[in-house]
XYZ file of C-alpha atoms in Angstrom:
769
model
C 128.978 111.883 -96.463
C 127.463 115.292 -95.780
C 126.821 117.413 -92.745
C 123.501 118.593 -91.539
C 122.910 120.844 -88.536
C 119.599 121.283 -86.817
C 119.109 124.757 -85.347
C 116.068 125.526 -83.333
C 114.975 128.476 -81.223
C 115.199 127.310 -77.612
C 113.797 130.476 -76.031
C 114.712 131.011 -72.428
C 116.101 127.569 -71.816
C 119.552 127.027 -70.365
C 120.962 125.317 -73.479
C 121.412 128.504 -75.452
C 122.859 128.796 -78.896
C 126.222 129.578 -77.257
C 126.489 126.097 -75.713
C 124.786 124.252 -78.549
C 127.402 125.609 -80.917
C 130.221 124.278 -78.722
C 128.395 120.950 -78.245
C 128.154 120.630 -82.007
C 131.846 121.443 -82.329
C 132.781 118.717 -79.824
C 130.499 116.299 -81.637
C 132.120 116.897 -85.004
C 135.619 116.527 -83.522
C 134.553 113.215 -81.921
C 132.738 111.936 -84.995
C 135.816 111.856 -87.195
C 137.353 109.189 -84.973
C 134.474 106.700 -84.868
C 132.580 107.072 -88.142
C 133.174 105.169 -91.407
C 134.571 102.573 -91.845
C 133.569 101.694 -88.254
C 129.892 102.555 -88.585
C 127.358 99.820 -87.860
C 125.516 100.032 -91.149
C 125.923 101.289 -94.658
C 123.339 103.937 -94.021
C 122.114 105.821 -90.984
C 122.513 108.875 -88.747
C 124.625 109.870 -85.713
C 123.404 112.902 -83.743
C 124.015 114.855 -80.554
C 121.268 116.467 -78.456
C 121.446 118.869 -75.557
C 120.226 117.912 -72.124
C 116.690 118.894 -73.012
C 116.579 116.569 -76.030
C 116.961 119.139 -78.787
C 119.222 117.886 -81.565
C 122.043 120.362 -82.168
C 124.103 118.465 -84.800
C 124.021 115.269 -86.815
C 126.033 113.382 -89.438
C 124.775 110.735 -91.908
C 126.311 107.723 -93.590
C 125.225 106.596 -96.991
C 121.747 107.537 -98.184
C 119.340 106.783 -95.355
C 115.664 106.803 -96.237
C 114.791 107.977 -92.764
C 115.571 111.272 -91.028
C 116.570 112.659 -87.595
C 113.843 114.295 -85.592
C 114.539 117.779 -84.123
C 113.551 116.648 -80.629
C 113.527 113.427 -78.617
C 111.929 112.943 -75.197
C 115.149 111.772 -73.564
C 115.613 110.649 -69.982
C 118.776 111.583 -68.074
C 119.164 108.176 -66.436
C 117.951 105.742 -69.092
C 118.907 104.728 -72.559
C 116.369 105.914 -75.092
C 115.124 103.383 -77.692
C 112.418 104.083 -80.282
C 111.379 101.782 -83.145
C 109.809 103.367 -86.215
C 107.961 100.645 -88.106
C 106.870 102.932 -90.922
C 110.430 103.959 -91.768
C 111.909 100.575 -90.824
C 114.330 102.355 -88.489
C 115.427 102.291 -84.857
C 116.636 105.253 -82.740
C 119.011 104.586 -79.805
C 120.307 107.409 -77.547
C 122.443 107.398 -74.362
C 123.098 110.321 -71.918
C 126.540 111.935 -71.464
C 125.854 114.196 -68.484
C 128.403 113.457 -65.778
C 131.875 115.023 -65.532
C 131.693 116.742 -68.885
C 131.917 120.409 -69.773
C 129.116 120.271 -72.393
C 126.523 117.706 -71.245
C 124.099 116.095 -73.717
C 123.061 112.874 -75.467
C 124.728 110.796 -78.175
C 122.339 108.891 -80.445
C 122.059 106.944 -83.688
C 119.253 106.305 -86.176
C 119.822 102.910 -87.871
C 117.943 100.434 -89.964
C 115.645 98.246 -87.847
C 117.738 95.214 -88.670
C 120.628 96.458 -86.458
C 120.355 94.977 -82.976
C 119.950 97.241 -79.959
C 122.971 95.831 -78.165
C 125.199 96.593 -81.146
C 123.923 100.136 -81.243
C 124.441 100.506 -77.488
C 128.014 99.193 -77.714
C 128.759 101.618 -80.529
C 127.355 104.545 -78.520
C 129.369 103.591 -75.423
C 132.562 103.738 -77.469
C 131.533 107.045 -78.949
C 130.684 108.376 -75.488
C 134.242 107.636 -74.336
C 135.630 109.478 -77.351
C 133.135 112.318 -76.752
C 134.395 112.676 -73.191
C 138.043 112.628 -74.313
C 137.400 115.303 -76.942
C 135.654 117.457 -74.319
C 138.603 117.019 -71.998
C 140.898 117.886 -74.867
C 138.780 120.984 -75.588
C 138.975 122.138 -71.977
C 142.707 121.451 -71.763
C 143.271 123.274 -75.040
C 141.251 126.277 -73.834
C 143.245 126.493 -70.616
C 146.616 125.737 -72.207
C 146.097 128.340 -74.926
C 145.360 130.892 -72.198
C 148.489 129.842 -70.284
C 150.516 130.112 -73.493
C 149.143 133.606 -74.205
C 149.937 134.673 -70.656
C 153.453 133.243 -70.891
C 154.150 135.246 -74.049
C 153.679 138.477 -72.123
C 154.586 138.221 -68.453
C 153.386 141.697 -67.567
C 150.682 141.461 -64.906
C 148.300 143.864 -66.618
C 148.556 142.085 -69.959
C 148.363 138.619 -68.359
C 145.278 139.369 -66.277
C 143.515 141.108 -69.142
C 144.176 138.036 -71.292
C 142.791 135.751 -68.579
C 139.522 137.621 -68.080
C 138.989 138.027 -71.832
C 139.689 134.344 -72.644
C 137.529 133.157 -69.772
C 134.628 135.417 -70.734
C 134.766 133.938 -74.230
C 134.417 130.410 -72.774
C 131.145 131.035 -70.908
C 127.809 132.434 -71.901
C 127.103 136.110 -71.182
C 129.429 136.546 -68.223
C 131.581 139.367 -66.951
C 134.898 138.362 -65.443
C 136.825 140.413 -62.937
C 140.254 139.410 -61.673
C 141.791 140.715 -58.464
C 145.338 139.918 -57.361
C 146.515 140.443 -53.811
C 149.954 142.041 -53.655
C 151.335 140.851 -50.346
C 154.387 143.049 -50.690
C 152.200 146.143 -51.006
C 149.688 144.779 -48.487
C 146.778 145.496 -50.786
C 144.825 144.375 -53.841
C 146.253 145.252 -57.212
C 143.630 147.230 -59.231
C 141.227 144.808 -60.857
C 140.904 143.754 -64.502
C 137.526 143.323 -66.158
C 136.320 141.752 -69.387
C 133.617 144.397 -69.707
C 134.011 148.044 -70.557
C 131.092 148.815 -68.253
C 133.013 148.285 -65.080
C 130.752 147.926 -62.080
C 133.611 147.541 -59.604
C 134.756 151.047 -58.752
C 138.507 151.290 -58.248
C 138.221 154.318 -56.005
C 135.827 152.421 -53.755
C 138.296 149.555 -53.557
C 141.115 151.948 -52.689
C 139.151 153.490 -49.860
C 138.458 150.163 -48.250
C 140.695 148.162 -45.965
C 141.781 145.776 -48.701
C 143.664 143.373 -46.466
C 140.545 142.922 -44.336
C 138.429 142.182 -47.423
C 141.010 139.733 -48.686
C 141.222 137.885 -45.375
C 137.443 137.645 -45.018
C 137.062 136.180 -48.511
C 139.936 133.719 -48.013
C 138.445 132.515 -44.745
C 135.322 131.272 -46.588
C 137.231 128.720 -48.675
C 137.761 125.153 -47.450
C 138.492 121.687 -48.789
C 134.800 121.100 -49.423
C 134.133 124.622 -50.748
C 136.565 125.617 -53.463
C 134.201 128.075 -55.183
C 132.093 130.709 -53.431
C 128.502 131.344 -54.504
C 125.905 133.905 -53.540
C 124.716 131.868 -50.594
C 128.241 131.329 -49.206
C 129.289 134.927 -48.402
C 127.747 138.373 -48.211
C 130.093 139.837 -50.798
C 127.645 142.663 -51.493
C 127.828 143.891 -47.911
C 131.559 143.349 -47.760
C 132.244 145.499 -50.811
C 129.243 147.818 -50.265
C 128.204 147.513 -53.909
C 124.505 147.570 -54.782
C 125.240 146.280 -58.298
C 125.796 142.753 -56.971
C 122.141 142.399 -56.035
C 121.190 142.132 -59.730
C 123.660 139.385 -60.618
C 124.488 135.774 -59.937
C 128.167 135.398 -59.195
C 130.930 132.952 -58.401
C 134.331 133.558 -56.806
C 137.088 131.124 -57.638
C 140.608 131.504 -56.208
C 143.981 131.720 -57.904
C 146.290 129.752 -55.644
C 149.962 128.911 -55.601
C 151.534 126.439 -53.185
C 148.216 126.132 -51.335
C 148.077 129.894 -50.798
C 145.364 132.066 -52.342
C 146.975 134.919 -54.284
C 143.886 136.353 -55.973
C 140.322 135.774 -57.170
C 138.374 135.458 -60.351
C 134.878 136.913 -59.919
C 132.377 135.704 -62.557
C 129.023 137.458 -62.886
C 125.924 136.784 -64.939
C 122.321 137.794 -64.920
C 120.525 136.019 -62.092
C 118.001 134.641 -64.615
C 120.804 132.388 -65.887
C 122.323 130.794 -62.771
C 125.596 128.920 -63.040
C 125.424 125.168 -63.554
C 127.522 122.644 -61.672
C 129.539 121.986 -64.826
C 130.312 125.698 -65.184
C 131.307 125.878 -61.546
C 133.712 122.981 -62.031
C 135.155 124.577 -65.147
C 135.681 127.920 -63.364
C 137.559 126.235 -60.535
C 139.643 124.161 -62.941
C 140.460 127.268 -64.976
C 141.629 129.334 -61.994
C 143.533 126.416 -60.470
C 145.445 125.868 -63.703
C 146.153 129.586 -64.122
C 147.301 130.071 -60.502
C 151.034 129.495 -61.228
C 150.834 131.831 -64.225
C 149.248 134.563 -62.110
C 151.933 134.024 -59.480
C 154.696 134.288 -62.094
C 153.165 137.453 -63.532
C 152.853 138.994 -60.075
C 156.441 137.997 -59.337
C 157.505 139.445 -62.677
C 155.658 142.633 -61.795
C 157.600 142.888 -58.539
C 160.850 142.185 -60.377
C 159.993 144.880 -62.909
C 159.081 147.250 -60.098
C 162.366 146.524 -58.368
C 164.278 146.923 -61.608
C 162.511 150.189 -62.310
C 163.353 151.448 -58.858
C 166.966 150.343 -59.226
C 167.195 152.098 -62.576
C 165.621 155.232 -61.190
C 167.849 155.003 -58.134
C 170.875 154.780 -60.398
C 169.707 157.777 -62.424
C 168.925 159.717 -59.267
C 172.347 158.864 -57.853
C 174.057 160.043 -61.041
C 172.034 163.226 -61.064
C 172.650 163.943 -57.406
C 176.388 163.365 -57.554
C 176.767 165.250 -60.830
C 175.447 168.459 -59.282
C 177.355 170.735 -56.936
C 174.449 173.083 -56.380
C 172.498 172.539 -53.164
C 169.197 173.723 -54.615
C 169.598 171.435 -57.643
C 170.335 168.460 -55.390
C 167.288 168.974 -53.202
C 165.045 169.701 -56.179
C 166.170 166.397 -57.729
C 165.426 164.571 -54.455
C 161.864 165.924 -54.270
C 160.977 165.415 -57.945
C 162.422 161.903 -58.265
C 160.842 160.745 -55.016
C 157.469 161.850 -56.378
C 158.151 159.828 -59.533
C 159.066 156.726 -57.515
C 156.022 157.017 -55.234
C 153.330 158.969 -57.130
C 150.611 157.801 -54.750
C 152.282 159.541 -51.789
C 152.889 163.161 -50.821
C 156.491 164.267 -50.340
C 157.785 166.907 -47.902
C 161.343 168.014 -47.265
C 162.324 169.049 -43.757
C 165.610 170.880 -43.196
C 167.345 172.262 -40.160
C 167.904 176.015 -40.337
C 171.618 175.389 -39.946
C 171.782 173.433 -43.192
C 171.446 176.079 -45.885
C 169.190 178.723 -47.383
C 166.859 177.940 -50.273
C 163.723 179.121 -52.015
C 162.421 175.554 -52.303
C 159.241 174.665 -50.344
C 160.869 173.186 -47.245
C 159.641 172.934 -43.679
C 161.617 173.968 -40.598
C 161.881 171.635 -37.614
C 160.203 172.350 -34.316
C 162.040 170.947 -31.292
C 159.727 172.243 -28.599
C 158.994 169.879 -25.739
C 156.194 167.501 -26.537
C 155.875 168.502 -30.166
C 159.160 166.886 -31.168
C 158.041 163.619 -29.567
C 154.894 163.474 -31.711
C 156.542 164.822 -34.858
C 157.763 161.857 -36.884
C 160.275 163.890 -38.895
C 161.725 165.567 -35.820
C 162.240 162.146 -34.245
C 163.857 160.789 -37.400
C 166.182 163.797 -37.470
C 167.206 163.531 -33.818
C 167.522 159.730 -33.831
C 169.139 159.614 -37.311
C 167.029 156.621 -38.404
C 164.064 155.903 -40.652
C 160.727 155.890 -38.810
C 157.358 154.724 -40.182
C 154.074 155.374 -38.364
C 150.621 154.063 -39.291
C 147.418 155.685 -38.106
C 143.760 156.067 -38.998
C 143.631 159.865 -38.909
C 144.295 162.281 -41.744
C 147.372 160.260 -42.593
C 147.160 156.546 -43.109
C 150.939 156.153 -43.129
C 153.917 158.471 -42.601
C 157.538 157.589 -43.316
C 160.444 159.855 -42.385
C 163.957 159.065 -43.658
C 166.881 161.249 -42.483
C 169.264 162.871 -44.985
C 172.448 161.477 -43.474
C 175.956 162.488 -44.432
C 179.346 161.622 -43.019
C 179.357 164.749 -40.872
C 175.796 164.685 -39.608
C 172.081 164.759 -40.441
C 170.946 167.655 -42.608
C 167.228 167.078 -42.913
C 164.445 164.534 -43.379
C 162.589 163.219 -46.427
C 158.962 162.643 -45.417
C 156.450 160.584 -47.409
C 152.820 160.246 -46.352
C 149.402 159.290 -47.689
C 145.824 159.581 -46.496
C 144.980 156.277 -48.223
C 145.818 152.803 -46.894
C 149.211 152.116 -48.466
C 151.566 149.407 -47.306
C 155.305 149.965 -47.342
C 157.101 146.617 -47.095
C 160.659 146.262 -45.878
C 162.134 146.544 -49.358
C 160.312 149.816 -50.062
C 161.505 151.240 -46.757
C 165.026 150.156 -47.691
C 164.686 151.912 -51.066
C 163.554 155.150 -49.458
C 166.323 154.957 -46.848
C 168.908 154.425 -49.598
C 167.482 157.368 -51.528
C 167.626 159.596 -48.451
C 171.217 158.504 -47.677
C 172.247 159.148 -51.279
C 170.614 162.555 -51.122
C 172.305 163.257 -47.772
C 175.761 162.431 -49.151
C 175.163 164.443 -52.312
C 173.812 167.333 -50.266
C 176.846 167.188 -47.988
C 179.210 167.219 -50.970
C 177.372 170.143 -52.535
C 177.380 171.993 -49.230
C 181.111 171.374 -48.725
C 181.713 172.688 -52.215
C 179.664 175.781 -51.471
C 181.520 176.266 -48.203
C 184.842 176.094 -50.039
C 183.514 178.634 -52.545
C 182.460 180.872 -49.666
C 185.901 180.580 -48.063
C 187.529 181.512 -51.353
C 185.214 184.499 -51.637
C 186.087 185.522 -48.092
C 189.797 185.354 -48.797
C 189.323 187.293 -52.026
C 187.267 189.868 -50.160
C 189.927 190.258 -47.457
C 192.622 190.482 -50.112
C 190.597 193.044 -52.050
C 190.070 195.160 -48.941
C 193.822 195.079 -48.286
C 194.596 196.135 -51.849
C 192.015 198.892 -51.718
C 193.638 200.250 -48.564
C 197.019 200.230 -50.302
C 195.484 202.369 -53.056
C 194.917 205.228 -50.547
C 191.192 204.724 -51.016
C 188.876 207.135 -49.253
C 186.851 205.880 -46.329
C 183.484 206.405 -48.058
C 184.703 204.563 -51.146
C 185.973 201.705 -48.976
C 182.642 201.417 -47.164
C 180.779 201.378 -50.480
C 183.126 198.667 -51.725
C 182.601 196.573 -48.560
C 178.787 196.764 -48.724
C 178.824 195.740 -52.376
C 181.184 192.815 -51.743
C 179.249 191.578 -48.709
C 176.053 191.660 -50.759
C 177.697 189.550 -53.466
C 179.371 187.151 -51.010
C 176.196 186.331 -49.068
C 173.844 186.609 -52.075
C 171.626 188.956 -50.127
C 169.538 191.933 -51.129
C 170.820 194.637 -48.795
C 173.837 195.451 -46.652
C 174.142 198.369 -44.230
C 177.116 199.520 -42.144
C 176.288 201.681 -39.122
C 178.674 203.778 -37.007
C 178.209 205.696 -33.761
C 177.442 209.391 -34.097
C 178.082 211.613 -31.075
C 176.037 214.352 -32.672
C 172.954 212.118 -33.172
C 173.583 210.003 -30.078
C 172.607 207.049 -32.248
C 174.002 204.688 -34.828
C 173.870 206.205 -38.312
C 174.240 204.346 -41.606
C 177.538 205.420 -43.157
C 177.090 203.014 -46.100
C 174.044 201.190 -47.452
C 172.802 199.382 -50.562
C 169.395 200.198 -51.946
C 168.633 203.052 -49.508
C 171.398 205.542 -50.299
C 169.102 208.570 -50.294
C 167.242 207.646 -47.094
C 168.926 208.558 -43.795
C 169.048 205.493 -41.556
C 169.331 206.142 -37.833
C 169.061 203.431 -35.174
C 168.355 204.547 -31.631
C 169.340 202.229 -28.813
C 166.117 200.740 -27.412
C 165.662 199.702 -23.815
C 165.045 196.081 -24.797
C 164.847 193.835 -27.803
C 167.199 192.610 -30.480
C 168.853 195.989 -31.128
C 169.451 196.422 -27.390
C 171.180 193.031 -27.330
C 173.272 194.047 -30.331
C 174.447 197.505 -29.199
C 174.458 197.070 -25.408
C 175.038 193.373 -24.776
C 177.346 193.153 -27.824
C 175.509 190.069 -29.120
C 175.219 189.225 -32.798
C 171.736 188.692 -34.290
C 170.468 185.913 -36.568
C 166.748 185.924 -37.352
C 165.351 183.314 -39.749
C 161.998 185.036 -40.182
C 160.994 188.416 -38.786
C 157.333 187.827 -39.673
C 156.427 187.137 -36.073
C 158.228 190.192 -34.634
C 158.293 193.911 -35.345
C 160.471 194.958 -38.257
C 163.862 196.132 -37.038
C 164.521 198.202 -40.161
C 161.280 199.833 -41.389
C 162.980 201.164 -44.522
C 163.532 197.613 -45.833
C 161.315 194.652 -46.654
C 162.880 192.464 -44.008
C 162.175 188.764 -43.405
C 165.709 187.429 -42.830
C 168.306 189.373 -40.859
C 171.905 189.052 -39.685
C 173.636 191.755 -37.654
C 177.160 191.719 -36.188
C 178.666 194.464 -33.966
C 181.898 196.268 -34.910
C 183.928 196.405 -31.716
C 186.595 198.932 -30.771
C 188.210 199.407 -27.367
C 185.569 197.170 -25.775
C 182.689 199.231 -27.120
C 180.256 198.791 -30.006
C 181.405 201.416 -32.492
C 179.123 200.203 -35.275
C 177.417 197.201 -36.840
C 176.973 195.350 -40.124
C 173.419 194.442 -41.142
C 172.517 191.927 -43.893
C 168.848 192.023 -44.908
C 166.704 189.952 -47.257
C 162.991 189.894 -48.062
C 162.907 186.054 -48.171
C 162.609 184.000 -44.953
C 165.245 181.444 -43.912
C 167.780 183.173 -46.112
C 170.871 182.757 -43.945
C 172.412 179.679 -42.390
C 174.383 179.361 -39.207
C 177.518 179.012 -41.340
C 176.686 182.349 -42.970
C 176.281 183.827 -39.506
C 179.694 182.628 -38.300
C 181.255 183.734 -41.586
C 179.888 187.258 -41.168
C 181.227 187.412 -37.606
C 184.675 186.519 -38.901
C 184.502 189.011 -41.760
C 183.301 191.732 -39.384
C 186.682 191.685 -37.653
C 188.450 192.237 -40.961
C 185.966 194.946 -41.912
C 186.608 196.701 -38.612
C 190.373 196.578 -39.188
C 189.939 197.885 -42.743
C 187.660 200.724 -41.632
C 189.996 201.651 -38.773
C 193.008 201.678 -41.086
C 191.123 203.745 -43.665
C 190.074 206.183 -40.924
C 193.668 206.476 -39.662
C 194.893 206.903 -43.209
C 192.344 209.657 -43.779
C 193.357 211.323 -40.520
C 197.047 211.231 -41.475
C 196.217 212.720 -44.862
C 194.182 215.421 -43.163
C 197.039 216.237 -40.809
C 199.491 216.448 -43.707
C 197.418 219.008 -45.623
C 195.989 221.054 -42.714
C 197.329 223.546 -40.206
C 197.344 222.172 -36.662
C 196.279 225.447 -35.025
C 193.517 226.774 -37.265
C 192.406 223.589 -39.002
C 192.735 225.346 -42.356
C 194.562 223.764 -45.275
C 198.299 224.433 -45.500
C 200.185 226.314 -48.197
C 201.131 223.184 -50.213
C 197.538 222.010 -50.460
C 196.483 225.502 -51.519
C 199.132 225.532 -54.254
C 197.934 222.150 -55.523
C 194.298 223.299 -55.598
C 195.195 226.420 -57.611
C 197.175 224.394 -60.142
C 194.284 221.963 -60.518
C 191.838 224.864 -60.975
C 194.037 226.428 -63.668
C 193.842 223.172 -65.610
C 190.060 222.922 -65.267
C 188.540 226.433 -64.948
C 188.579 229.548 -67.160
C 189.310 231.898 -64.271
C 189.981 232.087 -60.527
C 190.684 234.547 -57.724
C 193.050 234.530 -54.758
C 192.410 236.537 -51.581
C 195.436 237.092 -49.369
C 194.480 238.114 -45.790
C 196.481 239.645 -42.948
C 195.261 240.329 -39.362
C 195.812 244.003 -38.587
C 198.078 244.913 -35.649
C 198.471 241.262 -34.665
C 201.792 241.978 -32.890
C 200.014 244.453 -30.618
C 197.421 241.790 -29.746
C 200.162 239.362 -28.738
C 201.894 242.073 -26.725
C 198.664 243.240 -25.095
C 196.785 239.981 -24.495
C 199.492 237.338 -24.809
C 200.208 234.674 -27.367
C 197.395 232.396 -26.177
C 194.803 235.034 -26.987
C 196.644 235.656 -30.234
C 196.230 231.992 -31.157
C 192.538 232.167 -30.270
C 192.146 235.197 -32.535
C 193.704 233.238 -35.411
C 191.324 230.346 -34.751
C 188.341 232.743 -34.723
C 189.401 234.349 -37.975
C 189.821 230.890 -39.553
C 186.315 229.931 -38.474
C 184.935 233.168 -39.997
C 186.671 232.399 -43.284
C 185.297 228.840 -43.498
C 181.770 230.005 -42.595
C 181.797 232.800 -45.170
C 182.827 230.864 -48.291
C 181.490 228.031 -50.425
C 182.391 224.395 -49.877
C 184.188 224.398 -53.214
C 186.389 227.330 -52.069
C 189.678 226.642 -50.284
C 190.747 228.482 -47.090
C 194.383 228.073 -45.994
C 196.891 229.493 -43.549
C 199.666 231.224 -45.448
C 201.935 231.723 -42.476
C 201.928 233.611 -39.143
C 198.871 235.879 -39.063
C 198.430 235.665 -42.840
C 195.710 233.512 -44.423
C 194.441 232.936 -47.946
C 191.217 232.009 -49.715
C 191.109 230.689 -53.279
C 187.867 231.038 -55.239
C 187.817 228.750 -58.312
C 185.924 229.991 -61.406
C 185.322 233.429 -59.770
C 186.172 236.713 -61.477
C 187.487 239.911 -59.913
C 184.222 241.702 -59.072
C 182.769 238.679 -57.241
C 186.074 238.081 -55.486
C 186.044 241.717 -54.268
C 182.572 241.199 -52.813
C 183.672 238.005 -51.046
C 186.720 239.758 -49.604
C 184.524 242.576 -48.285
C 182.227 240.000 -46.695
C 185.199 238.352 -45.023
C 186.385 241.716 -43.709
C 182.993 242.685 -42.298
C 182.316 239.269 -40.731
C 185.752 239.183 -39.091
C 185.272 242.591 -37.543
C 181.871 241.610 -36.116
C 182.569 238.025 -35.050
C 185.953 238.105 -33.277
C 186.445 238.682 -29.538
C 188.402 240.781 -28.915
C 187.430 242.375 -32.210
C 190.124 242.541 -34.876
C 190.222 243.732 -38.460
C 191.837 242.264 -41.544
C 193.349 243.635 -44.728
C 192.837 241.804 -48.028
C 194.623 241.717 -51.360
C 192.802 240.176 -54.325
C 194.448 238.800 -57.490
C 192.500 237.264 -60.404
C 193.603 235.236 -63.448
C 191.804 234.770 -66.747
C 192.543 231.955 -69.152
C 192.106 234.282 -72.136
C 194.881 236.565 -70.810
C 197.241 233.701 -70.175
C 197.570 231.564 -67.047
C 200.156 232.916 -64.589
C 202.193 230.691 -62.318
C 200.994 230.128 -58.803
C 203.950 232.070 -57.450
C 203.145 234.996 -59.737
C 199.497 234.937 -58.616
C 200.575 235.057 -54.969
C 202.991 237.905 -55.711
C 200.164 239.938 -57.256
C 197.894 239.293 -54.257
C 200.736 240.146 -51.857
C 201.334 243.459 -53.593
C 197.640 244.286 -53.323
C 197.739 243.354 -49.618
C 200.774 245.590 -49.111
C 198.834 248.551 -50.521
C 195.849 247.776 -48.275
C 198.036 247.725 -45.143
C 199.825 250.963 -46.031
C 196.575 252.666 -46.938
C 195.180 252.449 -43.432
C 194.403 248.735 -43.033
C 190.910 247.174 -42.657
C 190.269 247.401 -46.383
C 190.406 245.430 -49.643
C 192.722 246.236 -52.555
C 192.714 244.683 -56.023
C 195.896 243.693 -57.790
C 196.897 246.027 -60.623
C 194.725 248.874 -59.381
C 196.148 251.840 -57.405
C-alpha cells in the first residue's frame, strides 16, 4: 500500500495549504484504523477533500486501474455519487462539516461492482473515526499547551507559551494575551506571538485599565462567549488605529465563572475567521483558564515571596547598622527596589537628626498640613493613601514609628494609575515600622555616643584646668572639642568687651586672623540672644540675612554664657549645610554652655590669682621673684642680657612734702612710664620701696644705656609733680661667663649707688667709674 498526496494551488481560497496539511494529517491518522483488512474491495482509493472539493490526500489499496481526480463538485448537504463506466469504477463521497475543527469530505473510489449502500456504510464509519481523531488532535493540542505551561509556572513564560502555541494552530494570526491582575487593579503587560507588536505598552499604561477591562467583560454573555468586530468598538476603546486593518476575535480566560484575562486573535481582514475557528479559540481559552489562573496566582506568590525576602534582607540591614544616615539610605534604596514604578521621598522632622541625604522638612502651617498627606500621616501616626487625577495618581505616606514616637514619613507616589491593594499597603507599613525602629535604635546609640563625648569633654576641661592651663589655651581647646563633638565646621566663643562696647570673639575656628565683633542690634536674632538671653537654633539661614558675614552660614546654633544675671558671652556653632543641627544638639549645647562658663570663669580666676602672685599690688609691675625667674630663664636661652636698676630721686622729700598718697601716685606714674618705654619682651618690676628694675633680654650694654637714658628722660617729662630717677646698668655676656642673678643685681646696685652719689638724675654703667 502506498501513499499519494494531491497538492494543488488554491489561490485566495479559504482552504489554504496550512489547513489542507492538517486535514491530510487527520486523514492519515484516521485511515490506519479503518483500512485493510476492513476495506470493501481488494483494490480502490480512499481520499479526503476540503470543503471546496479539492482532494488534499488519498490512500490506495491493491493496484486499482482507476485514479482519484484532483477535484470533485461536492455538495455540502448531499452524498456525492459518480459512476465512471469507462473505468468501471464508482466514486462515493460524504461531507464532514459540522462540529469538526478541519471540515471536509471523506470519499472512496471503488470498482463498480461494490454497492452504493456498502460504500456509504463504510464512509459513515470512517466519518465517526475522522471526527474522533479530530477531537483527539484538538485535545492533544490543548493538553500539550497545558503541559508546557505546567512545566514552568511563571506567568511570563506561561503566557508566552500560550500565545506561541495558539498562533501555530491557526493560519496567519497574531495572538495577544492580557491578564487582569485584580490585586494590582490593572492589566499585566501583554504577551504577543509577533515581534512586531502593534499593542503599545505605554499606551496601555496611560489608560484607565480597570475601565477597559470592565467594558470588555460587560460585552460577554451566555449567548456571546467570543467577541468579534461587530460586537464591540475595541478600536475606539483602546484608541489604536492598527485595529482597522485587521479582523479580530476576543476570547476570555475564565476561572470559576470569572473572567481573568483575554486572548486577542488578529488576522488580515481578507481572511475572516470561520465558525470552526471561533469555536476552537473559545475552547482553547476555556481549557487554559485554570492554567492562567494558577500562573497568575504563582506570580503573586512569587511577588509576595520576593517582597518577604527583600523585607528580611532590609530588616537585617537596618538592624545591623547603628549609623542613622546608613539606616535611612537603606530605607530609600530598598523601597525603590521594591516599588520601581513609584517615586520615593523621605520626610523628617527637624528634631529627628541632621543628614546630608535628600530629605524634605515638614510644614505644619494651618491649612497646608491638612492637605499634605505626609504631614497628616506624621501627626496621626498612621498610613494614609490618597488617589487623585492630578499630577499624582496615587500617594501613600507611611510614618516611621518607633517606641518613643514618630520620626518621619516614607512617601511613595506615582503619576500613573497604580493600584496598591491591602497587602501592598501592609508591606509598606511594615517596612516603615521596621525603618522607624531601626532609626530609633541608631538614634539612641548616637545619643549615647554624644553623652559619652559630653562627659569626656567635661572631664577633659576639668583636667585641663588642673594643669594650670592658660585661658587662651583653654578657649582654643573648647572650640576644637565642640567642633568635634557636634561634627560642625566652625565654633566661635564671644565675650563682652568694655573697650569695644560689643561682643568680641576670644576664640574661633577657621577665622583666627579675622577680628569678629558683634554689635547688639535693636532687633533680630542677635538682640534676642544678647538682650533677651534666648538661645538661637536656625535650621536654614537662607531666608534671612547672614548673622556672621565672615562665615558661609546655613545652619546656626548660639547659646548665651550667663554670669551674675547678665550675658557675658556666647557660643556659636556654624555650618554651611542646612538642617545641620537637631533639637537634641541644641539642648546638648545649652547644657555644655554651663560647663564651659564654669571652666572659663575658673580659668579666669586662676589667671587672676597667678597675676596677683607675680605682680605688685600698687604699681602693677612684676615682683622681684618673677623678675629673678625671668633672668634665669634668659640666661639659659640668650647670649646676653642687661639689668637696669632704678631709684626715684629724693622720694623721702616727696612723701614729706606732698604726703604718702602723692608718693604712691608718683610710683604708679613712674611704673607706667617704664612699661610704655620698653618692649613687650622686656620685664619691668618693682624691686622694693621707691626702687624699680627693668630687665632687657638679649640686649648688650650700649643699647641698655640708651634705654636707661630714655627711661630717665621720659620720667622727668611725664610725672606730675615732676621727679627724676637714677639708673644703674649691669650687663652679662655668655662668652665671659654667666653670673648669678644675685651677682648681676649687686653690680647694678653698685652702679646705681655711683649715680646717686654723683648728683642723681643720671645713668651709670657697672664696672665703669
